Amino acid sequence: MAPVRFVICGVGHIGRRHATLVARHSGAQLVALVDTRPELAAELQAEFPGVPFFTSLNAFLLADCEADVLTIATPNYQHTPQAIAGLAHGLHVLIEKPIALRTPDAEAVVRMAEQTGHLVFGVMQNRYSPPAAWLKQLVDEGRLGQVYLVQINCFWNRDARYYQAGAWKGTQQQDGGTLFTQFSHFVDLLYWVFGDITNITARFRDFNHEQLTDFEDSGLVTFDLVSGGSGTLQYSTAVWDRNLESSLTVVAEHGSLKIGGQYMDKVEYCHLRDYTLPALPPTNPANNYGSYQGSAANHVQVIENVVETVQKRSHATTNALDGLKVVEIIERIYQLKNTSGTS
């Protein structure tokens, strides 16, 4: 079976990780790298010998370089136009979170995918975490009964080592906000496991990022699950020095459970009626960016899913419609900024 050919657009920390994993994958081939920083060319040529380098996506699209999948790992505000350009060129696209910063933009990506008959994959790596997959299975099998309460806590460190002057991160127009860049994959996890939410209320605070970002560093969100039950999402990037935790607690008819750790990487509590917790596969370590860390490094499973789906051996774990829904939920939360009385 022919390898799936990838072009990586945006070769920062995450883009380079994509490139490395594609280059290592037996069913994939790295055919091009794209980044607006020409000074990266020599370094990338040494790391990925023979792989052509382009300084713009348009330059790649105009070149005689065949590919199957465009991976987009660029600043948030570029995701939508680049995805549409890739789809229009006949490529499947794999988009780092979020797929867009506005619901109409996400809808435009979905429409283009439908018109071209090509696939859109979203990088929502929490779905590949063994504790998350276990929770999804519990809910789908009805083992919890009626879900009463869901609590998600995301308490991370993002300080001046991350939000650097002159960069796109932290700007309202290019970044979009804390929920988009830092925690959209936790909103995705909420939607993936429990479905849509309604009756949202929210408070936002900016404790120590007033000089770093255009938006809040912390939020307290409450909601009802459309399927029944209620929940809270509490998040902050104001934690001192290093990440504290990412956790999800469920109180339900047939028992309670908690997934915790710094990166929601272990089952900390499970007490369910007539149920014994099985041994789960180990969770991958966190993405390490030097001075700060991110969520579990599950990109290898993301790329595996893209390869298998393009080769028609599987189906997309996270598609454009799921990505659209996450954008829409975050927008509904952020629409409350004007009415919450806090900033």
C-alpha atoms as a printed R data frame, in Angstrom:
    type eleno elety resid chain resno       x      y      z
1   ATOM     1    CA   MET     A     1   0.000  0.000  0.000
2   ATOM     2    CA   ALA     A     2   1.380  3.404 -0.993
3   ATOM     3    CA   PRO     A     3   2.548  5.596  1.895
4   ATOM     4    CA   VAL     A     4   0.433  8.608  2.845
5   ATOM     5    CA   ARG     A     5   2.373 11.730  1.874
6   ATOM     6    CA   PHE     A     6   2.398 14.625  4.371
7   ATOM     7    CA   VAL     A     7   3.357 18.274  4.020
8   ATOM     8    CA   ILE     A     8   3.778 20.060  7.371
9   ATOM     9    CA   CYS     A     9   2.828 23.745  7.443
10  ATOM    10    CA   GLY     A    10   4.314 25.464 10.496
11  ATOM    11    CA   VAL     A    11   7.492 23.937 11.905
12  ATOM    12    CA   GLY     A    12   7.507 25.183 15.486
13  ATOM    13    CA   HIS     A    13   7.510 22.850 18.491
14  ATOM    14    CA   ILE     A    14   4.362 20.967 17.494
15  ATOM    15    CA   GLY     A    15   4.970 21.083 13.738
16  ATOM    16    CA   ARG     A    16   8.425 19.613 14.182
17  ATOM    17    CA   ARG     A    17   6.948 16.858 16.310
18  ATOM    18    CA   HIS     A    18   4.491 16.077 13.501
19  ATOM    19    CA   ALA     A    19   7.353 16.010 10.994
20  ATOM    20    CA   THR     A    20   9.442 13.681 13.151
21  ATOM    21    CA   LEU     A    21   6.579 11.247 13.734
22  ATOM    22    CA   VAL     A    22   5.595 11.228 10.051
23  ATOM    23    CA   ALA     A    23   9.203 10.581  9.040
24  ATOM    24    CA   ARG     A    24   9.337  7.624 11.433
25  ATOM    25    CA   HIS     A    25   5.993  6.101 10.396
26  ATOM    26    CA   SER     A    26   6.258  3.115  8.071
27  ATOM    27    CA   GLY     A    27   2.996  4.035  6.324
28  ATOM    28    CA   ALA     A    28   3.752  7.735  5.904
29  ATOM    29    CA   GLN     A    29   6.169  9.907  3.945
30  ATOM    30    CA   LEU     A    30   7.278 13.457  4.713
31  ATOM    31    CA   VAL     A    31   7.347 15.251  1.343
32  ATOM    32    CA   ALA     A    32   7.614 18.954  2.274
33  ATOM    33    CA   LEU     A    33   8.000 21.459  5.117
34  ATOM    34    CA   VAL     A    34   6.534 24.966  5.127
35  ATOM    35    CA   ASP     A    35   7.418 27.844  7.426
36  ATOM    36    CA   THR     A    36   7.663 31.615  7.002
37  ATOM    37    CA   ARG     A    37  11.094 31.682  8.685
38  ATOM    38    CA   PRO     A    38  13.713 31.072  5.975
39  ATOM    39    CA   GLU     A    39  16.432 30.823  8.625
40  ATOM    40    CA   LEU     A    40  15.051 27.380  9.524
41  ATOM    41    CA   ALA     A    41  15.903 25.916  6.112
42  ATOM    42    CA   ALA     A    42  19.442 24.706  6.878
43  ATOM    43    CA   GLU     A    43  18.494 23.268 10.271
44  ATOM    44    CA   LEU     A    44  15.504 21.419  8.828
45  ATOM    45    CA   GLN     A    45  17.525 20.116  5.904
46  ATOM    46    CA   ALA     A    46  19.977 18.601  8.359
47  ATOM    47    CA   GLU     A    47  17.182 17.049 10.402
48  ATOM    48    CA   PHE     A    48  15.084 15.905  7.428
49  ATOM    49    CA   PRO     A    49  17.524 15.351  4.551
50  ATOM    50    CA   GLY     A    50  16.092 15.719  1.066
51  ATOM    51    CA   VAL     A    51  12.732 17.129  2.201
52  ATOM    52    CA   PRO     A    52  12.042 20.389  0.323
53  ATOM    53    CA   PHE     A    53  11.391 23.574  2.319
54  ATOM    54    CA   PHE     A    54   8.979 26.350  1.308
55  ATOM    55    CA   THR     A    55   8.513 29.755  2.928
56  ATOM    56    CA   SER     A    56   4.765 29.926  2.260
57  ATOM    57    CA   LEU     A    57   1.889 27.516  1.789
58  ATOM    58    CA   ASN     A    58   1.093 29.182 -1.527
59  ATOM    59    CA   ALA     A    59   4.635 28.492 -2.752
60  ATOM    60    CA   PHE     A    60   4.178 24.825 -1.936
61  ATOM    61    CA   LEU     A    61   0.776 24.665 -3.625
62  ATOM    62    CA   LEU     A    62   2.244 26.184 -6.797
63  ATOM    63    CA   ALA     A    63   5.199 23.797 -6.813
64  ATOM    64    CA   ASP     A    64   5.302 20.407 -8.478
65  ATOM    65    CA   CYS     A    65   5.265 18.523 -5.185
66  ATOM    66    CA   GLU     A    66   2.599 15.868 -4.682
67  ATOM    67    CA   ALA     A    67   1.071 15.201 -1.280
68  ATOM    68    CA   ASP     A    68  -2.006 13.619  0.294
69  ATOM    69    CA   VAL     A    69  -2.309 15.388  3.657
70  ATOM    70    CA   LEU     A    70  -1.624 18.971  4.707
71  ATOM    71    CA   THR     A    71  -0.806 19.221  8.417
72  ATOM    72    CA   ILE     A    72  -1.504 22.704  9.802
73  ATOM    73    CA   ALA     A    73   0.510 23.602 12.903
74  ATOM    74    CA   THR     A    74   0.561 27.377 12.492
75  ATOM    75    CA   PRO     A    75  -0.837 30.182 14.710
76  ATOM    76    CA   ASN     A    76  -4.555 29.778 15.443
77  ATOM    77    CA   TYR     A    77  -5.806 32.549 13.159
78  ATOM    78    CA   GLN     A    78  -4.191 30.929 10.120
79  ATOM    79    CA   HIS     A    79  -5.869 27.545 10.521
80  ATOM    80    CA   THR     A    80  -9.072 28.296  8.622
81  ATOM    81    CA   PRO     A    81  -7.652 29.938  5.463
82  ATOM    82    CA   GLN     A    82  -4.887 27.356  5.222
83  ATOM    83    CA   ALA     A    83  -7.307 24.451  5.670
84  ATOM    84    CA   ILE     A    84  -9.587 25.829  2.959
85  ATOM    85    CA   ALA     A    85  -6.625 26.345  0.619
86  ATOM    86    CA   GLY     A    86  -5.425 22.790  1.221
87  ATOM    87    CA   LEU     A    87  -8.853 21.269  0.658
88  ATOM    88    CA   ALA     A    88  -9.333 23.313 -2.517
89  ATOM    89    CA   HIS     A    89  -5.994 21.965 -3.755
90  ATOM    90    CA   GLY     A    90  -7.207 18.386 -3.302
91  ATOM    91    CA   LEU     A    91  -5.529 17.589 -0.002
92  ATOM    92    CA   HIS     A    92  -6.891 16.090  3.168
93  ATOM    93    CA   VAL     A    93  -6.061 18.346  6.116
94  ATOM    94    CA   LEU     A    94  -4.969 17.659  9.680
95  ATOM    95    CA   ILE     A    95  -5.466 20.754 11.839
96  ATOM    96    CA   GLU     A    96  -3.932 21.424 15.220
97  ATOM    97    CA   LYS     A    97  -6.442 22.731 17.761
98  ATOM    98    CA   PRO     A    98  -8.503 24.776 17.240
99  ATOM    99    CA   ILE     A    99  -9.761 24.313 13.683
100 ATOM   100    CA   ALA     A   100 -11.002 27.924 13.776
101 ATOM   101    CA   LEU     A   101 -11.587 30.863 16.107
102 ATOM   102    CA   ARG     A   102 -15.148 31.583 14.947
103 ATOM   103    CA   THR     A   103 -18.080 29.286 14.261
104 ATOM   104    CA   PRO     A   104 -18.665 30.674 10.718
105 ATOM   105    CA   ASP     A   105 -15.017 29.945  9.885
106 ATOM   106    CA   ALA     A   106 -15.297 26.388 11.163
107 ATOM   107    CA   GLU     A   107 -18.485 25.986  9.142
108 ATOM   108    CA   ALA     A   108 -16.608 27.172  6.047
109 ATOM   109    CA   VAL     A   109 -14.016 24.425  6.577
110 ATOM   110    CA   VAL     A   110 -16.792 21.832  6.921
111 ATOM   111    CA   ARG     A   111 -18.477 23.062  3.712
112 ATOM   112    CA   MET     A   112 -15.219 22.967  1.758
113 ATOM   113    CA   ALA     A   113 -14.564 19.422  2.957
114 ATOM   114    CA   GLU     A   114 -18.031 18.390  1.805
115 ATOM   115    CA   GLN     A   115 -17.624 20.116 -1.565
116 ATOM   116    CA   THR     A   116 -14.222 18.590 -2.277
117 ATOM   117    CA   GLY     A   117 -14.897 15.174 -0.797
118 ATOM   118    CA   HIS     A   118 -11.743 15.367  1.279
119 ATOM   119    CA   LEU     A   119 -11.227 14.701  4.965
120 ATOM   120    CA   VAL     A   120 -10.585 17.097  7.822
121 ATOM   121    CA   PHE     A   121  -8.928 15.724 10.956
122 ATOM   122    CA   GLY     A   122  -8.680 17.669 14.201
123 ATOM   123    CA   VAL     A   123  -5.872 17.154 16.700
124 ATOM   124    CA   MET     A   124  -7.770 16.434 19.905
125 ATOM   125    CA   GLN     A   125  -5.187 14.260 21.555
126 ATOM   126    CA   ASN     A   126  -7.052 13.666 24.817
127 ATOM   127    CA   ARG     A   127  -9.222 11.135 22.982
128 ATOM   128    CA   TYR     A   128  -6.207  8.836 22.779
129 ATOM   129    CA   SER     A   129  -5.459  8.958 26.504
130 ATOM   130    CA   PRO     A   130  -6.225  5.505 27.993
131 ATOM   131    CA   PRO     A   131  -8.189  6.959 30.969
132 ATOM   132    CA   ALA     A   132 -10.280  9.114 28.594
133 ATOM   133    CA   ALA     A   133 -10.990  6.199 26.248
134 ATOM   134    CA   TRP     A   134 -11.951  4.123 29.298
135 ATOM   135    CA   LEU     A   135 -14.364  6.832 30.490
136 ATOM   136    CA   LYS     A   136 -15.916  7.107 27.023
137 ATOM   137    CA   GLN     A   137 -16.527  3.349 27.001
138 ATOM   138    CA   LEU     A   138 -18.104  3.453 30.480
139 ATOM   139    CA   VAL     A   139 -20.533  6.154 29.426
140 ATOM   140    CA   ASP     A   140 -21.374  4.522 26.088
141 ATOM   141    CA   GLU     A   141 -22.103  1.222 27.839
142 ATOM   142    CA   GLY     A   142 -24.340  2.942 30.390
143 ATOM   143    CA   ARG     A   143 -22.319  1.699 33.346
144 ATOM   144    CA   LEU     A   144 -22.600  5.045 35.143
145 ATOM   145    CA   GLY     A   145 -26.372  5.256 34.870
146 ATOM   146    CA   GLN     A   146 -27.608  8.839 34.978
147 ATOM   147    CA   VAL     A   147 -24.746 11.305 35.162
148 ATOM   148    CA   TYR     A   148 -25.322 13.799 37.975
149 ATOM   149    CA   LEU     A   149 -22.240 16.030 38.099
150 ATOM   150    CA   VAL     A   150 -19.161 16.499 35.912
151 ATOM   151    CA   GLN     A   151 -16.275 18.649 37.135
152 ATOM   152    CA   ILE     A   152 -13.295 19.522 34.951
153 ATOM   153    CA   ASN     A   153 -10.286 21.330 36.455
154 ATOM   154    CA   CYS     A   154  -7.456 22.626 34.260
155 ATOM   155    CA   PHE     A   155  -4.820 24.448 36.299
156 ATOM   156    CA   TRP     A   156  -1.707 25.161 34.241
157 ATOM   157    CA   ASN     A   157   1.278 27.467 34.247
158 ATOM   158    CA   ARG     A   158   1.636 29.818 31.292
159 ATOM   159    CA   ASP     A   159   3.815 32.795 32.180
160 ATOM   160    CA   ALA     A   160   6.276 35.113 30.421
161 ATOM   161    CA   ARG     A   161   8.278 32.082 29.299
162 ATOM   162    CA   TYR     A   162   5.273 31.177 27.134
163 ATOM   163    CA   TYR     A   163   3.625 34.518 26.331
164 ATOM   164    CA   GLN     A   164   6.572 36.334 24.817
165 ATOM   165    CA   ALA     A   165   6.433 39.949 23.624
166 ATOM   166    CA   GLY     A   166   5.734 40.367 19.920
167 ATOM   167    CA   ALA     A   167   4.470 36.807 19.396
168 ATOM   168    CA   TRP     A   168   0.971 35.781 18.317
169 ATOM   169    CA   LYS     A   169   0.215 33.896 21.532
170 ATOM   170    CA   GLY     A   170  -1.768 36.057 23.910
171 ATOM   171    CA   THR     A   171  -3.284 38.330 21.266
172 ATOM   172    CA   GLN     A   172  -7.058 38.392 20.962
173 ATOM   173    CA   GLN     A   173  -7.188 38.367 17.164
174 ATOM   174    CA   GLN     A   174  -4.537 35.728 16.521
175 ATOM   175    CA   ASP     A   175  -4.743 33.507 19.613
176 ATOM   176    CA   GLY     A   176  -8.450 33.772 20.464
177 ATOM   177    CA   GLY     A   177  -8.243 33.124 24.182
178 ATOM   178    CA   THR     A   178  -7.217 30.677 26.871
179 ATOM   179    CA   LEU     A   179  -9.949 28.168 26.060
180 ATOM   180    CA   PHE     A   180  -8.930 28.034 22.406
181 ATOM   181    CA   THR     A   181  -5.170 27.641 22.706
182 ATOM   182    CA   GLN     A   182  -4.750 25.888 26.053
183 ATOM   183    CA   PHE     A   183  -7.891 23.967 26.881
184 ATOM   184    CA   SER     A   184  -9.968 23.317 23.743
185 ATOM   185    CA   HIS     A   185  -9.037 19.619 23.895
186 ATOM   186    CA   PHE     A   186 -10.652 19.449 27.350
187 ATOM   187    CA   VAL     A   187 -13.817 21.048 25.958
188 ATOM   188    CA   ASP     A   188 -13.610 18.408 23.229
189 ATOM   189    CA   LEU     A   189 -13.303 15.670 25.846
190 ATOM   190    CA   LEU     A   190 -16.409 16.989 27.602
191 ATOM   191    CA   TYR     A   191 -18.379 17.016 24.346
192 ATOM   192    CA   TRP     A   192 -17.011 13.654 23.133
193 ATOM   193    CA   VAL     A   193 -17.933 11.794 26.316
194 ATOM   194    CA   PHE     A   194 -21.028 13.591 27.612
195 ATOM   195    CA   GLY     A   195 -22.494 15.458 24.629
196 ATOM   196    CA   ASP     A   196 -23.573 19.062 24.259
197 ATOM   197    CA   ILE     A   197 -24.066 21.566 27.054
198 ATOM   198    CA   THR     A   198 -26.662 24.263 27.722
199 ATOM   199    CA   ASN     A   199 -27.633 26.891 30.352
200 ATOM   200    CA   ILE     A   200 -24.064 28.186 30.521
201 ATOM   201    CA   THR     A   201 -22.919 30.756 33.067
202 ATOM   202    CA   ALA     A   202 -19.362 32.023 33.424
203 ATOM   203    CA   ARG     A   203 -17.032 34.341 35.307
204 ATOM   204    CA   PHE     A   204 -13.635 35.402 34.012
205 ATOM   205    CA   ARG     A   205 -10.646 36.849 35.845
206 ATOM   206    CA   ASP     A   206  -7.208 38.104 34.867
207 ATOM   207    CA   PHE     A   207  -5.000 37.583 37.906
208 ATOM   208    CA   ASN     A   208  -1.407 37.827 36.660
209 ATOM   209    CA   HIS     A   209  -1.555 38.093 32.862
210 ATOM   210    CA   GLU     A   210  -2.566 41.742 32.468
211 ATOM   211    CA   GLN     A   211   0.849 42.550 30.983
212 ATOM   212    CA   LEU     A   212   1.080 39.301 29.003
213 ATOM   213    CA   THR     A   213  -2.224 38.687 27.191
214 ATOM   214    CA   ASP     A   214  -5.296 40.425 25.818
215 ATOM   215    CA   PHE     A   215  -7.656 38.059 27.629
216 ATOM   216    CA   GLU     A   216  -8.444 36.247 30.862
217 ATOM   217    CA   ASP     A   217  -6.082 33.823 32.558
218 ATOM   218    CA   SER     A   218  -8.828 32.114 34.605
219 ATOM   219    CA   GLY     A   219 -12.471 31.158 34.257
220 ATOM   220    CA   LEU     A   220 -15.299 29.539 36.207
221 ATOM   221    CA   VAL     A   221 -17.921 27.994 33.917
222 ATOM   222    CA   THR     A   222 -21.099 26.173 34.947
223 ATOM   223    CA   PHE     A   223 -23.516 24.373 32.645
224 ATOM   224    CA   ASP     A   224 -26.145 21.667 32.286
225 ATOM   225    CA   LEU     A   225 -25.614 18.604 30.141
226 ATOM   226    CA   VAL     A   226 -28.263 18.255 27.435
227 ATOM   227    CA   SER     A   227 -28.341 14.531 28.290
228 ATOM   228    CA   GLY     A   228 -29.028 15.340 31.968
229 ATOM   229    CA   GLY     A   229 -26.911 16.403 34.904
230 ATOM   230    CA   SER     A   230 -24.798 19.496 35.452
231 ATOM   231    CA   GLY     A   231 -21.152 20.415 35.329
232 ATOM   232    CA   THR     A   232 -18.379 22.898 35.924
233 ATOM   233    CA   LEU     A   233 -15.231 23.805 34.039
234 ATOM   234    CA   GLN     A   234 -12.649 25.640 36.142
235 ATOM   235    CA   TYR     A   235  -9.472 26.681 34.384
236 ATOM   236    CA   SER     A   236  -6.443 28.855 34.953
237 ATOM   237    CA   THR     A   237  -3.044 29.543 33.421
238 ATOM   238    CA   ALA     A   238  -2.071 31.675 36.432
239 ATOM   239    CA   VAL     A   239  -0.501 28.766 38.343
240 ATOM   240    CA   TRP     A   240   3.000 29.608 39.552
241 ATOM   241    CA   ASP     A   241   6.037 27.997 37.889
242 ATOM   242    CA   ARG     A   242   4.605 24.679 36.629
243 ATOM   243    CA   ASN     A   243   1.345 22.899 35.799
244 ATOM   244    CA   LEU     A   244  -0.758 21.771 38.761
245 ATOM   245    CA   GLU     A   245  -3.351 19.389 37.326
246 ATOM   246    CA   SER     A   246  -5.902 18.468 34.716
247 ATOM   247    CA   SER     A   247  -8.707 16.429 36.220
248 ATOM   248    CA   LEU     A   248 -12.216 15.201 35.513
249 ATOM   249    CA   THR     A   249 -14.563 14.022 38.264
250 ATOM   250    CA   VAL     A   250 -17.919 12.337 37.677
251 ATOM   251    CA   VAL     A   251 -20.677 11.717 40.230
252 ATOM   252    CA   ALA     A   252 -23.329  9.433 38.751
253 ATOM   253    CA   GLU     A   253 -26.194  7.113 39.606
254 ATOM   254    CA   HIS     A   254 -24.070  3.979 39.814
255 ATOM   255    CA   GLY     A   255 -20.911  5.435 41.319
256 ATOM   256    CA   SER     A   256 -18.160  8.018 41.098
257 ATOM   257    CA   LEU     A   257 -14.767  8.347 39.464
258 ATOM   258    CA   LYS     A   258 -11.921 10.782 39.019
259 ATOM   259    CA   ILE     A   259  -9.274 11.005 36.322
260 ATOM   260    CA   GLY     A   260  -6.393 13.191 37.465
261 ATOM   261    CA   GLY     A   261  -2.701 13.914 37.458
262 ATOM   262    CA   GLN     A   262  -0.965 16.842 35.790
263 ATOM   263    CA   TYR     A   263  -2.237 15.740 32.385
264 ATOM   264    CA   MET     A   264  -5.376 13.703 33.159
265 ATOM   265    CA   ASP     A   265  -3.139 10.662 32.860
266 ATOM   266    CA   LYS     A   266  -4.374  8.334 35.608
267 ATOM   267    CA   VAL     A   267  -7.547  7.054 37.250
268 ATOM   268    CA   GLU     A   268  -7.331  8.373 40.803
269 ATOM   269    CA   TYR     A   269 -10.679  7.062 42.021
270 ATOM   270    CA   CYS     A   270 -13.200  4.549 40.724
271 ATOM   271    CA   HIS     A   271 -16.061  3.156 42.776
272 ATOM   272    CA   LEU     A   272 -18.835  1.822 40.553
273 ATOM   273    CA   ARG     A   273 -21.589 -0.702 41.206
274 ATOM   274    CA   ASP     A   274 -20.592 -4.265 40.227
275 ATOM   275    CA   TYR     A   275 -17.431 -3.071 38.497
276 ATOM   276    CA   THR     A   276 -13.704 -3.589 38.933
277 ATOM   277    CA   LEU     A   277 -11.291 -1.153 37.327
278 ATOM   278    CA   PRO     A   278  -9.229 -3.011 34.686
279 ATOM   279    CA   ALA     A   279  -5.536 -2.411 34.124
280 ATOM   280    CA   LEU     A   280  -5.236  0.415 31.606
281 ATOM   281    CA   PRO     A   281  -2.357  0.958 29.171
282 ATOM   282    CA   PRO     A   282   0.164  3.568 30.328
283 ATOM   283    CA   THR     A   283  -0.440  7.175 29.300
284 ATOM   284    CA   ASN     A   284   2.169  8.866 27.123
285 ATOM   285    CA   PRO     A   285   4.343 11.499 28.853
286 ATOM   286    CA   ALA     A   286   3.516 15.178 28.490
287 ATOM   287    CA   ASN     A   287   4.633 17.287 25.541
288 ATOM   288    CA   ASN     A   288   7.773 19.036 26.779
289 ATOM   289    CA   TYR     A   289   8.523 22.496 25.403
290 ATOM   290    CA   GLY     A   290  11.554 23.232 27.568
291 ATOM   291    CA   SER     A   291  10.319 25.879 30.000
292 ATOM   292    CA   TYR     A   292   6.737 24.594 30.081
293 ATOM   293    CA   GLN     A   293   4.747 21.443 29.406
294 ATOM   294    CA   GLY     A   294   1.504 20.585 27.643
295 ATOM   295    CA   SER     A   295  -0.900 17.675 27.613
296 ATOM   296    CA   ALA     A   296  -0.041 14.043 26.960
297 ATOM   297    CA   ALA     A   297   1.987 13.530 23.780
298 ATOM   298    CA   ASN     A   298  -0.510 11.474 21.802
299 ATOM   299    CA   HIS     A   299   0.371 12.777 18.339
300 ATOM   300    CA   VAL     A   300   1.684  9.386 17.265
301 ATOM   301    CA   GLN     A   301  -1.870  8.000 17.560
302 ATOM   302    CA   VAL     A   302  -3.244 11.024 15.702
303 ATOM   303    CA   ILE     A   303  -0.938 10.394 12.740
304 ATOM   304    CA   GLU     A   304  -1.664  6.665 12.842
305 ATOM   305    CA   ASN     A   305  -5.392  7.441 12.615
306 ATOM   306    CA   VAL     A   306  -4.850  9.769  9.637
307 ATOM   307    CA   VAL     A   307  -2.771  7.165  7.793
308 ATOM   308    CA   GLU     A   308  -5.270  4.372  8.400
309 ATOM   309    CA   THR     A   309  -8.251  6.546  7.459
310 ATOM   310    CA   VAL     A   310  -6.710  7.851  4.224
311 ATOM   311    CA   GLN     A   311  -5.816  4.267  3.346
312 ATOM   312    CA   LYS     A   312  -9.465  3.348  4.083
313 ATOM   313    CA   ARG     A   313  -8.552  1.005  6.933
314 ATOM   314    CA   SER     A   314 -10.232  3.056  9.657
315 ATOM   315    CA   HIS     A   315 -12.308  6.199 10.227
316 ATOM   316    CA   ALA     A   316 -11.433  9.651 11.558
317 ATOM   317    CA   THR     A   317 -11.316  9.806 15.357
318 ATOM   318    CA   THR     A   318 -11.874 13.580 15.334
319 ATOM   319    CA   ASN     A   319 -13.571 15.076 12.297
320 ATOM   320    CA   ALA     A   320 -14.432 18.589 11.154
321 ATOM   321    CA   LEU     A   321 -17.910 18.488 12.666
322 ATOM   322    CA   ASP     A   322 -16.471 17.694 16.095
323 ATOM   323    CA   GLY     A   323 -13.981 20.539 15.677
324 ATOM   324    CA   LEU     A   324 -16.821 22.858 14.704
325 ATOM   325    CA   LYS     A   325 -18.779 21.885 17.810
326 ATOM   326    CA   VAL     A   326 -15.834 22.647 20.099
327 ATOM   327    CA   VAL     A   327 -15.437 26.112 18.534
328 ATOM   328    CA   GLU     A   328 -19.159 26.735 18.944
329 ATOM   329    CA   ILE     A   329 -19.157 25.707 22.638
330 ATOM   330    CA   ILE     A   330 -16.151 27.934 23.387
331 ATOM   331    CA   GLU     A   331 -17.828 30.836 21.578
332 ATOM   332    CA   ARG     A   332 -20.967 30.377 23.660
333 ATOM   333    CA   ILE     A   333 -18.846 30.506 26.816
334 ATOM   334    CA   TYR     A   334 -16.914 33.576 25.682
335 ATOM   335    CA   GLN     A   335 -20.093 35.403 24.664
336 ATOM   336    CA   LEU     A   336 -20.786 35.668 28.397
337 ATOM   337    CA   LYS     A   337 -17.761 37.913 28.905
338 ATOM   338    CA   ASN     A   338 -19.894 40.932 28.131
339 ATOM   339    CA   THR     A   339 -22.441 40.003 30.778
340 ATOM   340    CA   SER     A   340 -20.321 38.408 33.513
341 ATOM   341    CA   GLY     A   341 -19.279 41.678 35.112
342 ATOM   342    CA   THR     A   342 -15.633 40.618 35.240
343 ATOM   343    CA   SER     A   343 -12.775 40.741 32.780
